[in-house]
PDB file of N, CA and C in Angstrom:
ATOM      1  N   UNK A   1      18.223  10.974   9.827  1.00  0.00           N
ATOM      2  CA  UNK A   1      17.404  11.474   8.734  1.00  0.00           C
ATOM      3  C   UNK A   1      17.816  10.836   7.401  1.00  0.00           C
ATOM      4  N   UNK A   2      18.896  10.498   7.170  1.00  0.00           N
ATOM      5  CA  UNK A   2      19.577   9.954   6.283  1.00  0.00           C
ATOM      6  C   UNK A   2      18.663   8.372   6.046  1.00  0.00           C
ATOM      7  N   UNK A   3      18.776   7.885   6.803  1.00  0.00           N
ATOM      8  CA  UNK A   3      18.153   6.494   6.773  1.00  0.00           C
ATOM      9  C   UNK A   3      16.295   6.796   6.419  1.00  0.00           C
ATOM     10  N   UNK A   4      15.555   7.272   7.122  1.00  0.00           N
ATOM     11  CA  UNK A   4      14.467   7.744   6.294  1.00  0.00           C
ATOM     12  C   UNK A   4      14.100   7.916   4.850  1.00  0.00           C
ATOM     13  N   UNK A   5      15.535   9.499   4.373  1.00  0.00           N
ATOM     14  CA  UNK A   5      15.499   9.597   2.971  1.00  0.00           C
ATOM     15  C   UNK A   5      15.515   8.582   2.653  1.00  0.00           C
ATOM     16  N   UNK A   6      16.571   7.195   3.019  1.00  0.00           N
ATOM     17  CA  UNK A   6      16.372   6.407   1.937  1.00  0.00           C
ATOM     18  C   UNK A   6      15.509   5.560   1.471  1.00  0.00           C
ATOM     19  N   UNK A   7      14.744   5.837   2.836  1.00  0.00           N
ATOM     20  CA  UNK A   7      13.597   4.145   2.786  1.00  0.00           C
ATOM     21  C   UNK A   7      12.574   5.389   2.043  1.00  0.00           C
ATOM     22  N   UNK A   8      12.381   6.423   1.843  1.00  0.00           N
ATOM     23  CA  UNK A   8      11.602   7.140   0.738  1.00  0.00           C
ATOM     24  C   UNK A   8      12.158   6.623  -0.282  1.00  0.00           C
ATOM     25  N   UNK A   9      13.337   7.009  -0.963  1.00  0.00           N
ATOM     26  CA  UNK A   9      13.372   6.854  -1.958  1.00  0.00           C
ATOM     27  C   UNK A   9      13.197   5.388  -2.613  1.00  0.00           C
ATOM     28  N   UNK A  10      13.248   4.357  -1.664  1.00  0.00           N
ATOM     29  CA  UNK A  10      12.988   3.192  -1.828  1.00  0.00           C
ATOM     30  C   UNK A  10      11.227   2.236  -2.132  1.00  0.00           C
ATOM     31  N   UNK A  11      10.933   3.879  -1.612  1.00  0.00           N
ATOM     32  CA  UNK A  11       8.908   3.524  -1.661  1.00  0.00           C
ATOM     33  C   UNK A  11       8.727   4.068  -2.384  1.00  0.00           C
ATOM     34  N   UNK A  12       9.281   4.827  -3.125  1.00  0.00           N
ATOM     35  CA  UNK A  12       9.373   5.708  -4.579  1.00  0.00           C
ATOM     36  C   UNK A  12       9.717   4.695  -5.792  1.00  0.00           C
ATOM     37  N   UNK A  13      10.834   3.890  -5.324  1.00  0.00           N
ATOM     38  CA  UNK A  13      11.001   3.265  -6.336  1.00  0.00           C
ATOM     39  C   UNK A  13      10.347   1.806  -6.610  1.00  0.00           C
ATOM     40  N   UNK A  14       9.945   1.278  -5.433  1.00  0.00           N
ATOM     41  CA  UNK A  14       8.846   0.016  -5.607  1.00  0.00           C
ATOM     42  C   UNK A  14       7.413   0.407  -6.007  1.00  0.00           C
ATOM     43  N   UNK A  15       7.301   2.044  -5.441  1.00  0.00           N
ATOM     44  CA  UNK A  15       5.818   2.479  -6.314  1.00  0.00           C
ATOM     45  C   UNK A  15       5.539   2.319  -7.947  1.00  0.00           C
ATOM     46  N   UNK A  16       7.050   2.777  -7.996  1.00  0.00           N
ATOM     47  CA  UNK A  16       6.907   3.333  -9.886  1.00  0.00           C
ATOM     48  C   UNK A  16       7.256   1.473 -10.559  1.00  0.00           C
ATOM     49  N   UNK A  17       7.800   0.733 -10.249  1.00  0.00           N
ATOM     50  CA  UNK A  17       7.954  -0.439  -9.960  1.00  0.00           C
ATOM     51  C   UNK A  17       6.693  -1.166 -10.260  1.00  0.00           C
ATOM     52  N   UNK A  18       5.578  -1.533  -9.266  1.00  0.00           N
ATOM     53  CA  UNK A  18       4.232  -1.442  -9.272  1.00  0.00           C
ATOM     54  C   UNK A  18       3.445  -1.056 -10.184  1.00  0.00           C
ATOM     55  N   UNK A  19       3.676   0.551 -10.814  1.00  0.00           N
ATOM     56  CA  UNK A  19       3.008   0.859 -11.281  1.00  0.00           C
ATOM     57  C   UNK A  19       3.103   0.490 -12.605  1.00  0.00           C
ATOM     58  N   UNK A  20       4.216   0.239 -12.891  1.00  0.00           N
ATOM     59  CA  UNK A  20       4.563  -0.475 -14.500  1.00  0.00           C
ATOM     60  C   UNK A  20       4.014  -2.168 -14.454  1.00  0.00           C
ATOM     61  N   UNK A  21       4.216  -2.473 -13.394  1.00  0.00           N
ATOM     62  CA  UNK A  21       3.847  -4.161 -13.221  1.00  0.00           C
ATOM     63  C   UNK A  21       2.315  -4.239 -12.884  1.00  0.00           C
ATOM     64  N   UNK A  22       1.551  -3.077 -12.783  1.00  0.00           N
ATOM     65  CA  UNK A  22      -0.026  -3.461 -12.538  1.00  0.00           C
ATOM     66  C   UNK A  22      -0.860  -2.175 -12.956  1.00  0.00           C
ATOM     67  N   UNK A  23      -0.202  -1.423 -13.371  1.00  0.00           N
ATOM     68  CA  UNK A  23      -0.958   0.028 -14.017  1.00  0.00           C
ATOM     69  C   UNK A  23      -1.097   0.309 -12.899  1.00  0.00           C
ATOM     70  N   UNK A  24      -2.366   1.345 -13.497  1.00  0.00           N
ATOM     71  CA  UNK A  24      -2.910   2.622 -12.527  1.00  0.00           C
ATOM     72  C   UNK A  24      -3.643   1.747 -11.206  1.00  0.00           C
ATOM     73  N   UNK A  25      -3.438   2.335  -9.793  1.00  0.00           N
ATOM     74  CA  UNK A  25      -3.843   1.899  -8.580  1.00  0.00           C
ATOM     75  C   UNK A  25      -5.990   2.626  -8.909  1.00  0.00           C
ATOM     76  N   UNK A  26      -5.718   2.755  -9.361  1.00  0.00           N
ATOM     77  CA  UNK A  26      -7.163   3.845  -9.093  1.00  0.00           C
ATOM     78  C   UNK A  26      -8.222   2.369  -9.432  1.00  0.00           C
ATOM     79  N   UNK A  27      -8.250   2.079 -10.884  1.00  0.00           N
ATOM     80  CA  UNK A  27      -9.256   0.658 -11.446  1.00  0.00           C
ATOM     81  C   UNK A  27      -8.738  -0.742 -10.708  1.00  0.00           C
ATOM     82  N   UNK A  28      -7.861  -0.713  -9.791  1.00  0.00           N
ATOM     83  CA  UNK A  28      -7.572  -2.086  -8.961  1.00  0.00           C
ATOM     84  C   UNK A  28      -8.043  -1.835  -8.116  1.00  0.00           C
ATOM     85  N   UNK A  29      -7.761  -0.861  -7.239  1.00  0.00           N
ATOM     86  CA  UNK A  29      -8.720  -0.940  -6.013  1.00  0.00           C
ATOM     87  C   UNK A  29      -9.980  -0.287  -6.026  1.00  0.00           C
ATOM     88  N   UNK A  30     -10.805   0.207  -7.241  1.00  0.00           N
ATOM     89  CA  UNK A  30     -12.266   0.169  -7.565  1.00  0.00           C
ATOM     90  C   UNK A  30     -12.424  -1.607  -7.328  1.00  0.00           C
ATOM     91  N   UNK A  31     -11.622  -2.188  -8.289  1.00  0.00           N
ATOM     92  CA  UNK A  31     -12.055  -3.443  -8.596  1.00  0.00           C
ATOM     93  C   UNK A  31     -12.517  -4.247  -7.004  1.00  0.00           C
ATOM     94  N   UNK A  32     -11.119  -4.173  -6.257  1.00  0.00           N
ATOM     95  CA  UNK A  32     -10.835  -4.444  -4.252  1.00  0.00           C
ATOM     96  C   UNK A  32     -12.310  -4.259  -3.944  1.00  0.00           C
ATOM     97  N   UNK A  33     -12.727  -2.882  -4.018  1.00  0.00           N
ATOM     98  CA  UNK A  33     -13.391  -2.503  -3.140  1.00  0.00           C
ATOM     99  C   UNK A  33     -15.346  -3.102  -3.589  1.00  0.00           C
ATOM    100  N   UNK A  34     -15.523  -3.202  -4.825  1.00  0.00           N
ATOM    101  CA  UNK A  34     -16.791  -4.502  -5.104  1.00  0.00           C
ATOM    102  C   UNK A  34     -16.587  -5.564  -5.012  1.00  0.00           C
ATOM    103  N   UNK A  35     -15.193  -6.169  -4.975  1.00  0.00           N
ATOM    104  CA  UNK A  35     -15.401  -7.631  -4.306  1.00  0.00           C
ATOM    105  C   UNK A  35     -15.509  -7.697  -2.730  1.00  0.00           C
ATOM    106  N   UNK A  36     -15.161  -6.759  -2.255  1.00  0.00           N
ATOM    107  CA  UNK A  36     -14.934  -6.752  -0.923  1.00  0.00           C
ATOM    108  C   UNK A  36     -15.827  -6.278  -0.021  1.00  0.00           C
ATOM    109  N   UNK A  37     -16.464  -5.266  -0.662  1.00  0.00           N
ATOM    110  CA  UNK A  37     -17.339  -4.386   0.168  1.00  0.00           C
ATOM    111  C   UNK A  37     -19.052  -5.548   0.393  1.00  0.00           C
ATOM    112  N   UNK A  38     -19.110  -5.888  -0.486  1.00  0.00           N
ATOM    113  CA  UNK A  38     -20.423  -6.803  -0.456  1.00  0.00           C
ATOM    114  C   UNK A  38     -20.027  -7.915   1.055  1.00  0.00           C
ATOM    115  N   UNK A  39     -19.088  -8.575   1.100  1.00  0.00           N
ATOM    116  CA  UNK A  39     -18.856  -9.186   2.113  1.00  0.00           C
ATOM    117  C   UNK A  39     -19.007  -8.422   3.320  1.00  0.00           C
ATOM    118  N   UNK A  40     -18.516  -7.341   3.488  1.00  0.00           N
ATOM    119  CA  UNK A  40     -18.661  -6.770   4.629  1.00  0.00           C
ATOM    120  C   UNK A  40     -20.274  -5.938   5.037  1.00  0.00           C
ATOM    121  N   UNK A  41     -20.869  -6.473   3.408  1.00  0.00           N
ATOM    122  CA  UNK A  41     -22.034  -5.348   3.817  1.00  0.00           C
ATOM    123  C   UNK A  41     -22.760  -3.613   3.398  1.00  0.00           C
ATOM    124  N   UNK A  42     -21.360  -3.176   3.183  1.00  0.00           N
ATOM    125  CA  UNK A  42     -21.110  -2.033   2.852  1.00  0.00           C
ATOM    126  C   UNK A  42     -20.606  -1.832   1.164  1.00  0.00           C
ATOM    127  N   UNK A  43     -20.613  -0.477   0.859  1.00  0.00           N
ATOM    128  CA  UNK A  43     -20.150   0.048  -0.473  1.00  0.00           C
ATOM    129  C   UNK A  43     -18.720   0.681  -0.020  1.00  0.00           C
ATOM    130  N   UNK A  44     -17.692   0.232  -0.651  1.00  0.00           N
ATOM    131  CA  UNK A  44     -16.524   0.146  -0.408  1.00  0.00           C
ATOM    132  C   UNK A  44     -15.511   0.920  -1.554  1.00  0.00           C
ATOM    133  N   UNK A  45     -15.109   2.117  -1.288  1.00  0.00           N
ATOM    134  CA  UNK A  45     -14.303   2.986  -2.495  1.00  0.00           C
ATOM    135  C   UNK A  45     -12.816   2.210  -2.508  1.00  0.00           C
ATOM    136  N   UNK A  46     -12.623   2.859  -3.087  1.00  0.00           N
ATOM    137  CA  UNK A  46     -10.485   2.552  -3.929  1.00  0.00           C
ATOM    138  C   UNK A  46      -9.644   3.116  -2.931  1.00  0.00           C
ATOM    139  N   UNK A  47     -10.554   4.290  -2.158  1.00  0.00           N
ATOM    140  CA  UNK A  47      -9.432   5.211  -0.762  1.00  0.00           C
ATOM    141  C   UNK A  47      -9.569   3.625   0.291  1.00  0.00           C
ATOM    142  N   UNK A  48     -10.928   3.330   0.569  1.00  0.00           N
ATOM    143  CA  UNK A  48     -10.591   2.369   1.476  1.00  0.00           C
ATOM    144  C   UNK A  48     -10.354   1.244   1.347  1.00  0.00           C
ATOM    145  N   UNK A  49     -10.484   0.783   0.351  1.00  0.00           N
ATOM    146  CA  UNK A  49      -9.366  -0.616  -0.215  1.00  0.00           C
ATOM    147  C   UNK A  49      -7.894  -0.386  -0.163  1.00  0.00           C
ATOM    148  N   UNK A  50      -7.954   0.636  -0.325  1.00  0.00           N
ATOM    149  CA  UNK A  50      -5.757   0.814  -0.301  1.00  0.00           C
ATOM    150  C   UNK A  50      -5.494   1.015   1.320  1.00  0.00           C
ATOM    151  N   UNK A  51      -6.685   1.664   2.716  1.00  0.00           N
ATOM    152  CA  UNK A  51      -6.204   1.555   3.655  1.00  0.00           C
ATOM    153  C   UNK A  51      -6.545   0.352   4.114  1.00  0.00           C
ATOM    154  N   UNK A  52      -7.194  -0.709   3.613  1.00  0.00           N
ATOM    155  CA  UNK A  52      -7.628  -1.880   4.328  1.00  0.00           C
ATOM    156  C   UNK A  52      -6.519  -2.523   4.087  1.00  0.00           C
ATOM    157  N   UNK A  53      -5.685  -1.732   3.052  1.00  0.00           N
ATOM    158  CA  UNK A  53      -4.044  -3.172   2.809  1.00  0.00           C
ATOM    159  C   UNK A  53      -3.082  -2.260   3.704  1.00  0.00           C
ATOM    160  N   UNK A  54      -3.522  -0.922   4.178  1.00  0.00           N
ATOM    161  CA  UNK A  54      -2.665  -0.361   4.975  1.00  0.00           C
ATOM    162  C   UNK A  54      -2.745  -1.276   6.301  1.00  0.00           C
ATOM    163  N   UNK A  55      -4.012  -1.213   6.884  1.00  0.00           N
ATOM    164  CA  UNK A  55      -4.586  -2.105   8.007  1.00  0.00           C
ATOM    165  C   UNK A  55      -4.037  -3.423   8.213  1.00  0.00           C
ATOM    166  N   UNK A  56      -4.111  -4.292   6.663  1.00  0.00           N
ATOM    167  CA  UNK A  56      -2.970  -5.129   6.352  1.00  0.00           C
ATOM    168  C   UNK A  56      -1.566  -5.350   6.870  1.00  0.00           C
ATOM    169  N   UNK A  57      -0.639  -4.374   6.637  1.00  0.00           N
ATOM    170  CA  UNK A  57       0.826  -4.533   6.633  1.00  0.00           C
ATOM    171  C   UNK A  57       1.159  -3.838   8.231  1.00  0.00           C
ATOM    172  N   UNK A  58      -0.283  -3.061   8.324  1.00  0.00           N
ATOM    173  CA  UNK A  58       0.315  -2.335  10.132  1.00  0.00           C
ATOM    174  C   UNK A  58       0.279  -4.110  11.065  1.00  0.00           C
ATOM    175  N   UNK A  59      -1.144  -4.637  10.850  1.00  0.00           N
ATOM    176  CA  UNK A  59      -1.417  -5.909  11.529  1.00  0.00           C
ATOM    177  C   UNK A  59      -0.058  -6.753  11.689  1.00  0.00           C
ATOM    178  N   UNK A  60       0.471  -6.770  10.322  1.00  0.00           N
ATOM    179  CA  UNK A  60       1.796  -7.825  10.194  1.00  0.00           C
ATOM    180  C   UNK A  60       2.893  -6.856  10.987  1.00  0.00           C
ATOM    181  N   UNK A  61       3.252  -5.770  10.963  1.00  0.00           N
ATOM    182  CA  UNK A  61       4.093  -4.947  12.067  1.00  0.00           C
ATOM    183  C   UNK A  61       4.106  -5.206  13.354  1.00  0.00           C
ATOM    184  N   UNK A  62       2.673  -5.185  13.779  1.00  0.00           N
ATOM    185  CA  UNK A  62       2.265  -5.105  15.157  1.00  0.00           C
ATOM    186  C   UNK A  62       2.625  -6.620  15.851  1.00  0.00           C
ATOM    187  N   UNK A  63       2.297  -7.695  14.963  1.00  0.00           N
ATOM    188  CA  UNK A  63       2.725  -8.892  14.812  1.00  0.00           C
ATOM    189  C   UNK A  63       4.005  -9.267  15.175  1.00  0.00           C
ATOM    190  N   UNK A  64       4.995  -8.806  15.127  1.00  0.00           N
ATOM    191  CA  UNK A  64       6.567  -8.648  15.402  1.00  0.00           C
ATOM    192  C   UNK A  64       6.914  -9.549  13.665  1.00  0.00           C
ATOM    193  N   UNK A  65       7.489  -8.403  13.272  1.00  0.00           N
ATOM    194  CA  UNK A  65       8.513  -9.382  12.231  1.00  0.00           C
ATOM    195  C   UNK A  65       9.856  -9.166  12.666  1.00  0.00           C
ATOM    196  N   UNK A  66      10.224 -10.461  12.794  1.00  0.00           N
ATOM    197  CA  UNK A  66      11.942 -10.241  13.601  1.00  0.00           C
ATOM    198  C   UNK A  66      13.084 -10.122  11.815  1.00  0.00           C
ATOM    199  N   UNK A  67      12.294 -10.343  10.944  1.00  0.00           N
ATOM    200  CA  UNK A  67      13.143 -10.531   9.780  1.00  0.00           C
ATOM    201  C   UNK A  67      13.431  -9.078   9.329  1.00  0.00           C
ATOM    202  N   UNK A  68      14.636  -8.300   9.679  1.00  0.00           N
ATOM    203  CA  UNK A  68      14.739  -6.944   9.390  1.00  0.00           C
ATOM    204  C   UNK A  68      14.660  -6.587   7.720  1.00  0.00           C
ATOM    205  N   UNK A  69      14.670  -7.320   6.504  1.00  0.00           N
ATOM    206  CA  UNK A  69      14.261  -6.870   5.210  1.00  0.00           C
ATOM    207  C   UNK A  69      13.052  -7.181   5.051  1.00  0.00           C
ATOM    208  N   UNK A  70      12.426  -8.498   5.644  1.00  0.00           N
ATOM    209  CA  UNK A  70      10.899  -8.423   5.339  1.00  0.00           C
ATOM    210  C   UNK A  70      10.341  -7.238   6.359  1.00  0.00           C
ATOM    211  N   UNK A  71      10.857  -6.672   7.532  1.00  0.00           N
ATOM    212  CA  UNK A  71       9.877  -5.530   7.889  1.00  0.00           C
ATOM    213  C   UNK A  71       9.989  -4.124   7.196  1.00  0.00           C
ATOM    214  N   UNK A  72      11.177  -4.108   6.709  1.00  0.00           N
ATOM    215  CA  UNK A  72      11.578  -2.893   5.352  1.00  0.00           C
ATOM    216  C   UNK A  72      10.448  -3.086   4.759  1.00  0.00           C
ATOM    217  N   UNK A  73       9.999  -4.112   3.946  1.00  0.00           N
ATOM    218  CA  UNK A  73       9.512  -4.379   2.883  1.00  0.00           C
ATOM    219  C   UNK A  73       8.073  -4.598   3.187  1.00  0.00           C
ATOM    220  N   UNK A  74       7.530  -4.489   4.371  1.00  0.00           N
ATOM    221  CA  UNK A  74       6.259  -4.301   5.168  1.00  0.00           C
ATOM    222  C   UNK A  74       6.162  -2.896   4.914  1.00  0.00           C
ATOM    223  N   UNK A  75       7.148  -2.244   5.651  1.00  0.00           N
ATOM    224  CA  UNK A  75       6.862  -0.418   5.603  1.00  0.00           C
ATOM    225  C   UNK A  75       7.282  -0.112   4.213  1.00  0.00           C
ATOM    226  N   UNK A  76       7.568  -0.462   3.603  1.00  0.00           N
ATOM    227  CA  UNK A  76       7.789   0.468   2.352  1.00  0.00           C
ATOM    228  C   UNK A  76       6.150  -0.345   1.863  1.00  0.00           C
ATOM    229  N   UNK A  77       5.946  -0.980   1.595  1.00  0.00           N
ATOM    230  CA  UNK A  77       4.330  -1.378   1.151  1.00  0.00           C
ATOM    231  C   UNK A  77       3.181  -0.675   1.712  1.00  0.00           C
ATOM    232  N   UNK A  78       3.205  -0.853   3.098  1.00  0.00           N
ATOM    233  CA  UNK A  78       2.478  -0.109   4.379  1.00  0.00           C
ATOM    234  C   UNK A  78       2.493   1.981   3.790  1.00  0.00           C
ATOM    235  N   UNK A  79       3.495   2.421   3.498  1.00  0.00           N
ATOM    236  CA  UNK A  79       3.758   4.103   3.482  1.00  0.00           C
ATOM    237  C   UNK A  79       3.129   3.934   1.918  1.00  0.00           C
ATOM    238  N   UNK A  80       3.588   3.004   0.755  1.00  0.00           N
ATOM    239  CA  UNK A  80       2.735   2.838  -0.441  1.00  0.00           C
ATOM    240  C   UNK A  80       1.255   3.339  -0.783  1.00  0.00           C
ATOM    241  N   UNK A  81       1.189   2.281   0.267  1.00  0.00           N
ATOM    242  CA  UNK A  81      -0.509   1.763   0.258  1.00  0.00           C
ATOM    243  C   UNK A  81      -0.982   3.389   0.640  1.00  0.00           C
ATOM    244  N   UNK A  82      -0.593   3.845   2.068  1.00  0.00           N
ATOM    245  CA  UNK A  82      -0.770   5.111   2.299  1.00  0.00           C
ATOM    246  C   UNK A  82      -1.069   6.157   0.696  1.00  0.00           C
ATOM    247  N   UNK A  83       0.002   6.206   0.243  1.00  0.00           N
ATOM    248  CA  UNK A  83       0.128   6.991  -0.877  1.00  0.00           C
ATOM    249  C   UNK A  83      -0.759   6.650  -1.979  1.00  0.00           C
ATOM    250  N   UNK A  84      -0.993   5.440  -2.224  1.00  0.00           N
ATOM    251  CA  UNK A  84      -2.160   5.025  -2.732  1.00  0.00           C
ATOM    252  C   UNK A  84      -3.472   5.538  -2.355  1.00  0.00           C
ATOM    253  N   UNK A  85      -3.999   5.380  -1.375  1.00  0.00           N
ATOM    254  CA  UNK A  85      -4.932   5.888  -0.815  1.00  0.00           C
ATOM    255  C   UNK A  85      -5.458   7.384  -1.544  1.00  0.00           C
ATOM    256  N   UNK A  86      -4.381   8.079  -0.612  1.00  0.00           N
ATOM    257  CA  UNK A  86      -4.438   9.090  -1.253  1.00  0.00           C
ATOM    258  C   UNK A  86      -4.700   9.794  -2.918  1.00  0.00           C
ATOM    259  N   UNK A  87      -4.544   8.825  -3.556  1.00  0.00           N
ATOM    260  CA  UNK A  87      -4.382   8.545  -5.234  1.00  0.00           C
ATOM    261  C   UNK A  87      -6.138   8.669  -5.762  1.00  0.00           C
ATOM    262  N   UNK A  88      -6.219   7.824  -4.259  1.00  0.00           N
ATOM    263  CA  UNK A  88      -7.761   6.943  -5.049  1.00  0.00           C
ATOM    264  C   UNK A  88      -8.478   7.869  -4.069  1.00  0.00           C
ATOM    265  N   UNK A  89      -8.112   8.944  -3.666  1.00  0.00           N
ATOM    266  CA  UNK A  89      -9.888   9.978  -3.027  1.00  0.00           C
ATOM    267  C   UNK A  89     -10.672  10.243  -4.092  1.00  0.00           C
ATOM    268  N   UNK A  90     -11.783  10.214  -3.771  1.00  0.00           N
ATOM    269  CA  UNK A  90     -12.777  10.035  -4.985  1.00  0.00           C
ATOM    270  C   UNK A  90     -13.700  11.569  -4.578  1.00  0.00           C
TER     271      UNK A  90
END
């Protein structure tokens, strides 16, 4: 359990991290989701632009990363994005 807490507190701290280096998640992935959604066809919100980068970082998981800090750094992005999501329900 110990090892968990920390990789929280570690997606805690690349969030707030982020959030100083690109502002608020809410007007970026509005922005994601009209460049993106036209390609696919569809009208595309900020909830599902942050899980399409979830979809993102699971793909690269599933992928095998044998590099044990780049797959840290997959899941702490991957549980992010999650939390993002959540940010941007509209």
């Amino acid at each position: 359990m110990r090892e968990a807490s920390a990789l929280l507190t570690e997606c805690k701290r690349v969030l707030a991290a982020r959030h100083k280096q690109y502002g608020e998640a809410l007007p970026v992935h509005q922005r994601m989701g009209a460049l993106i959604g036209p390609q696919l066809g569809i009208e595309m919100t900020a909830e599902q632009a942050a899980l399409a980068m979830v979809q993102l970082k699971m793909a690269r998981i599933a992928g095998g990363i044998k590099n044990k800090k780049v797959l840290k750094d997959t899941i702490i992005d991957a549980v992010n994005y999650l939390v993002i999501s959540w940010e941007c329900r509209e």
